[in-house]
């Protein structure tokens, strides 16, 4: 009887190469199906995050204008929302709790006053960091 138990344990030990290959093929098929859907959602969420950040910065810029009478100069940039510019006695900030974040792709937001398309231009060049583009590489703007 002792010999029978030893043989039974030996038979149940490990997986066969075929079983491992079948499992790997199934995992590969699932990854090929789910992966593109997951990563396209990540790209969409980065675009939505950039739009939300621009909206937030835009509100802070409007509050700055209400207090000071005009928007910060291009040279002062978005930093004027956190620290008082030297020549602004009416500044009531800070209008943001910390320095403006980079866009979701790590690039600084671009701010221009006066703007070419609205009172001020605030935008990100998207994932590629270059003007123009489509999809995830498209510019995200306040106009």
PDB file of C-alpha atoms in Angstrom:
ATOM      1  CA  UNK A   1       0.000   0.000   0.000  1.00  0.00           C
ATOM      2  CA  UNK A   2       2.870   2.349   0.694  1.00  0.00           C
ATOM      3  CA  UNK A   3       4.151   1.890  -2.877  1.00  0.00           C
ATOM      4  CA  UNK A   4       0.720   2.821  -4.327  1.00  0.00           C
ATOM      5  CA  UNK A   5       0.668   6.213  -2.514  1.00  0.00           C
ATOM      6  CA  UNK A   6       4.116   7.072  -3.786  1.00  0.00           C
ATOM      7  CA  UNK A   7       3.116   6.373  -7.388  1.00  0.00           C
ATOM      8  CA  UNK A   8      -0.083   8.393  -7.028  1.00  0.00           C
ATOM      9  CA  UNK A   9       1.794  11.479  -5.778  1.00  0.00           C
ATOM     10  CA  UNK A  10       4.270  11.200  -8.612  1.00  0.00           C
ATOM     11  CA  UNK A  11       1.480  11.151 -11.198  1.00  0.00           C
ATOM     12  CA  UNK A  12      -0.211  14.287  -9.777  1.00  0.00           C
ATOM     13  CA  UNK A  13       3.002  16.331  -9.585  1.00  0.00           C
ATOM     14  CA  UNK A  14       3.196  19.410 -11.930  1.00  0.00           C
ATOM     15  CA  UNK A  15       1.630  20.418 -15.226  1.00  0.00           C
ATOM     16  CA  UNK A  16       2.385  19.070 -18.644  1.00  0.00           C
ATOM     17  CA  UNK A  17       3.963  21.232 -21.299  1.00  0.00           C
ATOM     18  CA  UNK A  18       0.755  21.093 -23.328  1.00  0.00           C
ATOM     19  CA  UNK A  19      -1.327  22.389 -20.408  1.00  0.00           C
ATOM     20  CA  UNK A  20       1.085  25.284 -19.890  1.00  0.00           C
ATOM     21  CA  UNK A  21       1.006  26.168 -23.590  1.00  0.00           C
ATOM     22  CA  UNK A  22      -2.815  26.164 -23.635  1.00  0.00           C
ATOM     23  CA  UNK A  23      -2.921  28.486 -20.614  1.00  0.00           C
ATOM     24  CA  UNK A  24      -0.359  30.822 -22.203  1.00  0.00           C
ATOM     25  CA  UNK A  25      -2.348  30.968 -25.460  1.00  0.00           C
ATOM     26  CA  UNK A  26      -5.548  31.799 -23.549  1.00  0.00           C
ATOM     27  CA  UNK A  27      -3.786  34.556 -21.585  1.00  0.00           C
ATOM     28  CA  UNK A  28      -2.319  35.928 -24.825  1.00  0.00           C
ATOM     29  CA  UNK A  29      -5.727  36.008 -26.509  1.00  0.00           C
ATOM     30  CA  UNK A  30      -7.283  37.782 -23.522  1.00  0.00           C
ATOM     31  CA  UNK A  31      -4.464  40.348 -23.452  1.00  0.00           C
ATOM     32  CA  UNK A  32      -4.821  40.967 -27.193  1.00  0.00           C
ATOM     33  CA  UNK A  33      -8.539  41.564 -26.768  1.00  0.00           C
ATOM     34  CA  UNK A  34      -8.534  43.634 -23.540  1.00  0.00           C
ATOM     35  CA  UNK A  35      -5.247  45.528 -23.948  1.00  0.00           C
ATOM     36  CA  UNK A  36      -6.218  47.917 -26.766  1.00  0.00           C
ATOM     37  CA  UNK A  37      -9.543  48.716 -25.111  1.00  0.00           C
ATOM     38  CA  UNK A  38      -7.838  49.480 -21.807  1.00  0.00           C
ATOM     39  CA  UNK A  39      -5.124  51.679 -23.301  1.00  0.00           C
ATOM     40  CA  UNK A  40      -7.592  53.656 -25.430  1.00  0.00           C
ATOM     41  CA  UNK A  41      -9.485  54.468 -22.225  1.00  0.00           C
ATOM     42  CA  UNK A  42      -6.258  55.674 -20.600  1.00  0.00           C
ATOM     43  CA  UNK A  43      -5.723  58.074 -23.514  1.00  0.00           C
ATOM     44  CA  UNK A  44      -9.263  59.395 -23.230  1.00  0.00           C
ATOM     45  CA  UNK A  45      -8.894  59.921 -19.491  1.00  0.00           C
ATOM     46  CA  UNK A  46      -5.685  61.932 -20.029  1.00  0.00           C
ATOM     47  CA  UNK A  47      -7.535  64.214 -22.461  1.00  0.00           C
ATOM     48  CA  UNK A  48     -10.387  64.663 -19.980  1.00  0.00           C
ATOM     49  CA  UNK A  49      -7.874  65.409 -17.218  1.00  0.00           C
ATOM     50  CA  UNK A  50      -6.204  68.091 -19.358  1.00  0.00           C
ATOM     51  CA  UNK A  51      -9.589  69.664 -20.123  1.00  0.00           C
ATOM     52  CA  UNK A  52     -10.483  69.688 -16.421  1.00  0.00           C
ATOM     53  CA  UNK A  53      -7.144  71.266 -15.500  1.00  0.00           C
ATOM     54  CA  UNK A  54      -7.578  73.962 -18.152  1.00  0.00           C
ATOM     55  CA  UNK A  55     -11.090  74.680 -16.831  1.00  0.00           C
ATOM     56  CA  UNK A  56      -9.719  75.009 -13.295  1.00  0.00           C
ATOM     57  CA  UNK A  57      -6.885  77.292 -14.387  1.00  0.00           C
ATOM     58  CA  UNK A  58      -9.342  79.350 -16.430  1.00  0.00           C
ATOM     59  CA  UNK A  59     -11.533  79.919 -13.345  1.00  0.00           C
ATOM     60  CA  UNK A  60      -8.502  81.014 -11.330  1.00  0.00           C
ATOM     61  CA  UNK A  61      -7.509  83.423 -14.124  1.00  0.00           C
ATOM     62  CA  UNK A  62     -11.019  84.923 -14.154  1.00  0.00           C
ATOM     63  CA  UNK A  63     -10.846  85.442 -10.378  1.00  0.00           C
ATOM     64  CA  UNK A  64      -7.453  87.113 -10.792  1.00  0.00           C
ATOM     65  CA  UNK A  65      -8.977  89.463 -13.384  1.00  0.00           C
ATOM     66  CA  UNK A  66     -11.875  90.335 -11.077  1.00  0.00           C
ATOM     67  CA  UNK A  67      -9.438  91.361  -8.335  1.00  0.00           C
ATOM     68  CA  UNK A  68      -6.673  93.007 -10.361  1.00  0.00           C
ATOM     69  CA  UNK A  69      -8.596  94.343 -13.364  1.00  0.00           C
ATOM     70  CA  UNK A  70      -6.749  92.405 -16.057  1.00  0.00           C
ATOM     71  CA  UNK A  71      -5.254  88.983 -16.636  1.00  0.00           C
ATOM     72  CA  UNK A  72      -1.624  88.254 -15.731  1.00  0.00           C
ATOM     73  CA  UNK A  73       0.933  89.224 -18.350  1.00  0.00           C
ATOM     74  CA  UNK A  74       2.384  86.455 -20.478  1.00  0.00           C
ATOM     75  CA  UNK A  75       5.742  87.034 -18.772  1.00  0.00           C
ATOM     76  CA  UNK A  76       4.215  86.456 -15.306  1.00  0.00           C
ATOM     77  CA  UNK A  77       2.368  83.432 -16.607  1.00  0.00           C
ATOM     78  CA  UNK A  78       0.344  81.096 -14.448  1.00  0.00           C
ATOM     79  CA  UNK A  79       2.772  81.608 -11.560  1.00  0.00           C
ATOM     80  CA  UNK A  80       0.936  84.915 -10.930  1.00  0.00           C
ATOM     81  CA  UNK A  81      -1.958  82.810  -9.652  1.00  0.00           C
ATOM     82  CA  UNK A  82       0.196  81.579  -6.763  1.00  0.00           C
ATOM     83  CA  UNK A  83       2.672  84.367  -6.019  1.00  0.00           C
ATOM     84  CA  UNK A  84       2.029  88.119  -6.175  1.00  0.00           C
ATOM     85  CA  UNK A  85       3.596  89.819  -9.191  1.00  0.00           C
ATOM     86  CA  UNK A  86       5.762  92.774  -8.105  1.00  0.00           C
ATOM     87  CA  UNK A  87       3.594  95.408  -9.792  1.00  0.00           C
ATOM     88  CA  UNK A  88       0.112  94.212  -8.677  1.00  0.00           C
ATOM     89  CA  UNK A  89      -1.114  95.989  -5.533  1.00  0.00           C
ATOM     90  CA  UNK A  90      -4.715  94.726  -5.981  1.00  0.00           C
ATOM     91  CA  UNK A  91      -3.657  91.060  -5.987  1.00  0.00           C
ATOM     92  CA  UNK A  92      -5.810  89.132  -3.457  1.00  0.00           C
ATOM     93  CA  UNK A  93      -4.453  85.643  -4.096  1.00  0.00           C
ATOM     94  CA  UNK A  94      -3.258  83.053  -4.070  1.00  0.00           C
ATOM     95  CA  UNK A  95      -5.811  81.862  -6.605  1.00  0.00           C
ATOM     96  CA  UNK A  96      -4.365  78.348  -6.614  1.00  0.00           C
ATOM     97  CA  UNK A  97      -3.036  76.412  -3.617  1.00  0.00           C
ATOM     98  CA  UNK A  98       0.141  75.378  -5.465  1.00  0.00           C
ATOM     99  CA  UNK A  99       1.931  75.968  -8.740  1.00  0.00           C
ATOM    100  CA  UNK A 100      -0.081  74.878 -11.781  1.00  0.00           C
ATOM    101  CA  UNK A 101       0.487  71.239 -12.678  1.00  0.00           C
ATOM    102  CA  UNK A 102       1.979  70.033 -15.921  1.00  0.00           C
ATOM    103  CA  UNK A 103      -0.462  68.521 -18.378  1.00  0.00           C
ATOM    104  CA  UNK A 104      -1.051  64.748 -18.123  1.00  0.00           C
ATOM    105  CA  UNK A 105       1.847  64.160 -20.553  1.00  0.00           C
ATOM    106  CA  UNK A 106       4.349  66.172 -18.494  1.00  0.00           C
ATOM    107  CA  UNK A 107       4.382  69.364 -20.601  1.00  0.00           C
ATOM    108  CA  UNK A 108       3.745  72.820 -19.141  1.00  0.00           C
ATOM    109  CA  UNK A 109       0.499  74.525 -20.111  1.00  0.00           C
ATOM    110  CA  UNK A 110       0.988  77.450 -22.479  1.00  0.00           C
ATOM    111  CA  UNK A 111      -0.514  80.780 -21.406  1.00  0.00           C
ATOM    112  CA  UNK A 112      -0.620  83.960 -23.524  1.00  0.00           C
ATOM    113  CA  UNK A 113      -2.177  87.319 -22.705  1.00  0.00           C
ATOM    114  CA  UNK A 114      -3.536  88.916 -24.741  1.00  0.00           C
ATOM    115  CA  UNK A 115      -4.694  85.850 -26.568  1.00  0.00           C
ATOM    116  CA  UNK A 116      -4.967  85.303 -30.282  1.00  0.00           C
ATOM    117  CA  UNK A 117      -8.249  83.359 -30.096  1.00  0.00           C
ATOM    118  CA  UNK A 118      -9.849  84.663 -26.880  1.00  0.00           C
ATOM    119  CA  UNK A 119      -9.060  87.159 -24.109  1.00  0.00           C
ATOM    120  CA  UNK A 120      -6.222  84.851 -23.118  1.00  0.00           C
ATOM    121  CA  UNK A 121      -5.013  81.616 -24.651  1.00  0.00           C
ATOM    122  CA  UNK A 122      -4.426  78.624 -22.400  1.00  0.00           C
ATOM    123  CA  UNK A 123      -3.599  75.307 -24.002  1.00  0.00           C
ATOM    124  CA  UNK A 124      -1.646  72.080 -24.126  1.00  0.00           C
ATOM    125  CA  UNK A 125      -0.140  70.600 -27.266  1.00  0.00           C
ATOM    126  CA  UNK A 126      -1.355  67.141 -26.228  1.00  0.00           C
ATOM    127  CA  UNK A 127       0.563  63.905 -25.997  1.00  0.00           C
ATOM    128  CA  UNK A 128       3.128  64.677 -28.709  1.00  0.00           C
ATOM    129  CA  UNK A 129       3.919  68.180 -27.395  1.00  0.00           C
ATOM    130  CA  UNK A 130       3.660  69.598 -30.931  1.00  0.00           C
ATOM    131  CA  UNK A 131       1.104  72.108 -32.307  1.00  0.00           C
ATOM    132  CA  UNK A 132      -1.880  70.572 -34.079  1.00  0.00           C
ATOM    133  CA  UNK A 133      -2.396  66.871 -34.291  1.00  0.00           C
ATOM    134  CA  UNK A 134      -5.332  64.504 -33.983  1.00  0.00           C
ATOM    135  CA  UNK A 135      -6.645  62.150 -31.318  1.00  0.00           C
ATOM    136  CA  UNK A 136      -4.377  62.052 -28.259  1.00  0.00           C
ATOM    137  CA  UNK A 137      -1.905  64.362 -30.045  1.00  0.00           C
ATOM    138  CA  UNK A 138      -4.549  67.074 -30.595  1.00  0.00           C
ATOM    139  CA  UNK A 139      -4.216  70.427 -28.848  1.00  0.00           C
ATOM    140  CA  UNK A 140      -6.458  70.948 -25.811  1.00  0.00           C
ATOM    141  CA  UNK A 141      -7.478  74.599 -25.524  1.00  0.00           C
ATOM    142  CA  UNK A 142      -9.679  77.065 -23.654  1.00  0.00           C
ATOM    143  CA  UNK A 143     -11.312  78.359 -26.856  1.00  0.00           C
TER     144      UNK A 143
END
